[in-house]
Amino acid sequence: MTASKRIVLSSDHAAIALRQAIAAHISAQGWEAVDIGPTTPQSTPYPLYAEAAARRVVSGDCRFGLILCGTGQGVMMAANKVRGVRCGVCVDTFSARMIRQHNDANMLAIGARVVGEGLALDIVDAFLAAAFEGGRHAPRVEMIMALEARPEMEGGV
Ligand code: RB5
């Protein structure tokens, strides 16, 4: 399967069951789920798994990344430190759609201790069904990405 149909998934120990449910859900829709773990329930640092998924996305190996932890916040913060990542935490389907349409997000973070499985699957569906609108949103996304290259304490209003 091509990279355009490949989605990487990772989590920490707090979200293994939900991650596996999402992997099965997207596989049934025809995506190739690249589930990089973990599979054992012992406590594990979420930045390691968030980074591993992020690298798969920015390298072009996978089109999107779905990352999970207890809140979704930790994996989101870690992933957004990797150049090229645009990741948002979503607890609702509207935001999941909008981060694709307006922010061209390439990763989605979900908190397994925040949302139930049914809502999480709907959030994933909303994210994957939406497309970046471009237009007036394109230069704004470019401005986000330019922050990665700018020297400290420069710019702003
Ligand atoms: C693990 O206990 C928890 O801190 C983690 O899953 C996540 O919520 C961090 O942001």
Coordinates of C-alpha atoms and ligand atoms in Angstrom, one line a residue:
M1 CA 0.0 0.0 0.0
T2 CA 1.2 3.5 -0.8
A3 CA 2.3 6.0 1.9
S4 CA -0.8 8.1 1.1
K5 CA -3.0 5.3 2.6
R6 CA -0.7 4.5 5.5
I7 CA -1.4 5.8 9.0
V8 CA 1.0 5.4 11.9
L9 CA -0.4 4.9 15.4
S10 CA 1.3 5.0 18.8
S11 CA 0.5 5.6 22.4
D12 CA 1.7 5.2 25.9
H13 CA 0.5 2.6 28.4
A14 CA -2.7 4.7 29.2
A15 CA -4.2 4.2 25.7
I16 CA -3.3 0.8 24.4
A17 CA -6.8 -0.5 24.1
L18 CA -8.2 2.6 22.4
R19 CA -5.2 2.7 20.1
Q20 CA -5.8 -0.9 19.0
A21 CA -9.5 -0.2 18.5
I22 CA -8.7 2.8 16.3
A23 CA -6.2 0.7 14.3
A24 CA -8.9 -1.9 13.7
H25 CA -11.4 0.8 12.8
I26 CA -9.2 2.5 10.2
S27 CA -8.0 -0.8 8.8
A28 CA -11.6 -1.7 8.1
Q29 CA -11.9 1.5 6.1
G30 CA -9.0 0.5 3.8
W31 CA -6.2 2.4 5.5
E32 CA -3.0 0.6 6.3
A33 CA -2.5 1.0 10.1
V34 CA 1.1 1.0 11.1
D35 CA 0.8 0.4 14.8
I36 CA 4.1 0.9 16.5
G37 CA 3.0 0.2 20.0
P38 CA 3.5 -0.3 22.8
T39 CA 1.8 -3.6 23.3
T40 CA 2.6 -4.3 27.0
P41 CA 1.0 -2.4 29.8
Q42 CA 4.0 -1.3 31.8
S43 CA 4.5 2.4 32.2
T44 CA 6.3 3.9 29.3
P45 CA 7.3 7.6 28.5
Y46 CA 4.9 9.0 26.0
P47 CA 7.5 11.3 24.3
L48 CA 9.3 8.3 22.9
Y49 CA 6.3 6.9 21.1
A50 CA 5.0 10.3 20.0
E51 CA 8.4 11.1 18.5
A52 CA 8.5 7.7 16.7
A53 CA 5.2 8.3 15.1
A54 CA 6.0 11.9 14.2
R55 CA 9.2 10.8 12.4
R56 CA 7.1 8.4 10.3
V57 CA 4.9 11.2 9.2
V58 CA 7.5 13.9 8.4
S59 CA 9.7 11.4 6.6
G60 CA 6.7 10.8 4.2
D61 CA 6.5 7.1 5.2
C62 CA 2.9 7.7 6.5
R63 CA 0.3 10.2 5.5
F64 CA -1.1 10.8 9.0
G65 CA -0.2 10.0 12.6
L66 CA -2.7 9.2 15.4
I67 CA -1.2 9.4 18.8
L68 CA -2.7 8.7 22.2
C69 CA -2.0 9.0 25.9
G70 CA -4.1 9.6 28.9
T71 CA -5.0 13.2 28.0
G72 CA -3.6 13.4 24.5
Q73 CA -1.8 16.5 25.7
G74 CA 1.6 15.0 26.3
V75 CA 1.9 13.2 23.0
M76 CA 0.7 16.3 21.2
M77 CA 3.3 18.5 22.9
A78 CA 6.1 16.0 22.1
A79 CA 5.0 15.5 18.5
N80 CA 4.8 19.2 17.8
K81 CA 8.5 19.5 18.7
V82 CA 9.4 17.5 15.6
R83 CA 9.9 19.7 12.5
G84 CA 7.1 19.4 10.1
V85 CA 4.5 18.2 12.5
R86 CA 1.1 19.9 13.0
C87 CA -0.7 18.0 15.7
G88 CA -3.9 19.0 17.6
V89 CA -5.6 17.3 20.5
C90 CA -9.3 16.8 19.8
V91 CA -12.2 16.0 22.1
D92 CA -14.9 16.8 19.5
T93 CA -15.5 16.1 15.9
F94 CA -15.8 19.8 14.9
S95 CA -12.2 20.5 16.0
A96 CA -11.0 17.3 14.3
R97 CA -12.5 18.4 11.0
M98 CA -11.2 22.0 11.4
I99 CA -7.6 21.1 12.1
R100 CA -7.5 19.4 8.7
Q101 CA -9.5 22.1 6.8
H102 CA -7.8 25.1 8.3
N103 CA -4.5 24.0 9.9
D104 CA -3.6 21.2 7.6
A105 CA -2.8 19.0 10.6
N106 CA -0.9 15.9 9.8
M107 CA -1.3 14.3 13.3
L108 CA -4.2 13.9 15.7
A109 CA -3.8 13.4 19.4
I110 CA -6.6 11.8 21.5
G111 CA -6.8 11.3 25.3
A112 CA -8.0 7.8 26.2
R113 CA -8.9 9.0 29.7
V114 CA -10.9 11.9 28.3
V115 CA -13.1 10.4 25.5
G116 CA -14.8 7.1 25.2
E117 CA -14.2 4.7 22.3
G118 CA -17.3 5.7 20.3
L119 CA -16.4 9.4 20.3
A120 CA -12.8 8.7 19.6
L121 CA -13.7 6.7 16.5
D122 CA -15.9 9.6 15.4
I123 CA -13.1 12.1 16.0
V124 CA -10.8 9.9 13.8
D125 CA -13.4 9.6 11.1
A126 CA -13.9 13.4 11.1
F127 CA -10.2 14.0 10.9
L128 CA -9.6 11.6 8.0
A129 CA -12.7 12.7 6.0
A130 CA -11.7 16.3 5.9
A131 CA -9.2 18.0 3.5
F132 CA -7.1 21.1 3.8
E133 CA -8.9 24.0 2.2
G134 CA -5.9 26.0 1.2
G135 CA -6.7 29.6 0.1
R136 CA -6.5 32.1 2.9
H137 CA -5.4 29.3 5.3
A138 CA -2.3 28.4 3.4
P139 CA -0.2 31.5 4.3
R140 CA -1.2 31.1 7.9
V141 CA 0.0 27.5 8.0
E142 CA 3.2 28.6 6.3
M143 CA 3.6 31.2 9.1
I144 CA 3.3 28.4 11.7
M145 CA 5.9 26.4 9.9
A146 CA 8.2 29.4 9.6
L147 CA 8.4 29.6 13.4
E148 CA 10.5 26.4 13.3
A149 CA 13.2 28.3 11.4
R150 CA 13.1 31.7 13.0
P151 CA 15.6 32.9 15.6
E152 CA 14.4 33.2 19.1
M153 CA 12.4 36.3 20.2
E154 CA 11.8 37.6 16.7
G155 CA 8.6 38.6 15.1
G156 CA 5.1 38.6 16.6
V157 CA 3.0 41.7 16.7
Ligands
RB5_1 C1 0.5 8.8 32.1 O1 0.1 8.6 33.4 C2 0.0 10.2 31.6 O2 0.7 11.2 32.2 C3 0.0 10.2 30.1 O3 -0.7 9.2 29.6 C4 -0.5 11.5 29.5 O4 -1.8 11.8 29.9 C5 0.4 12.6 29.5 O5 0.2 13.7 28.9

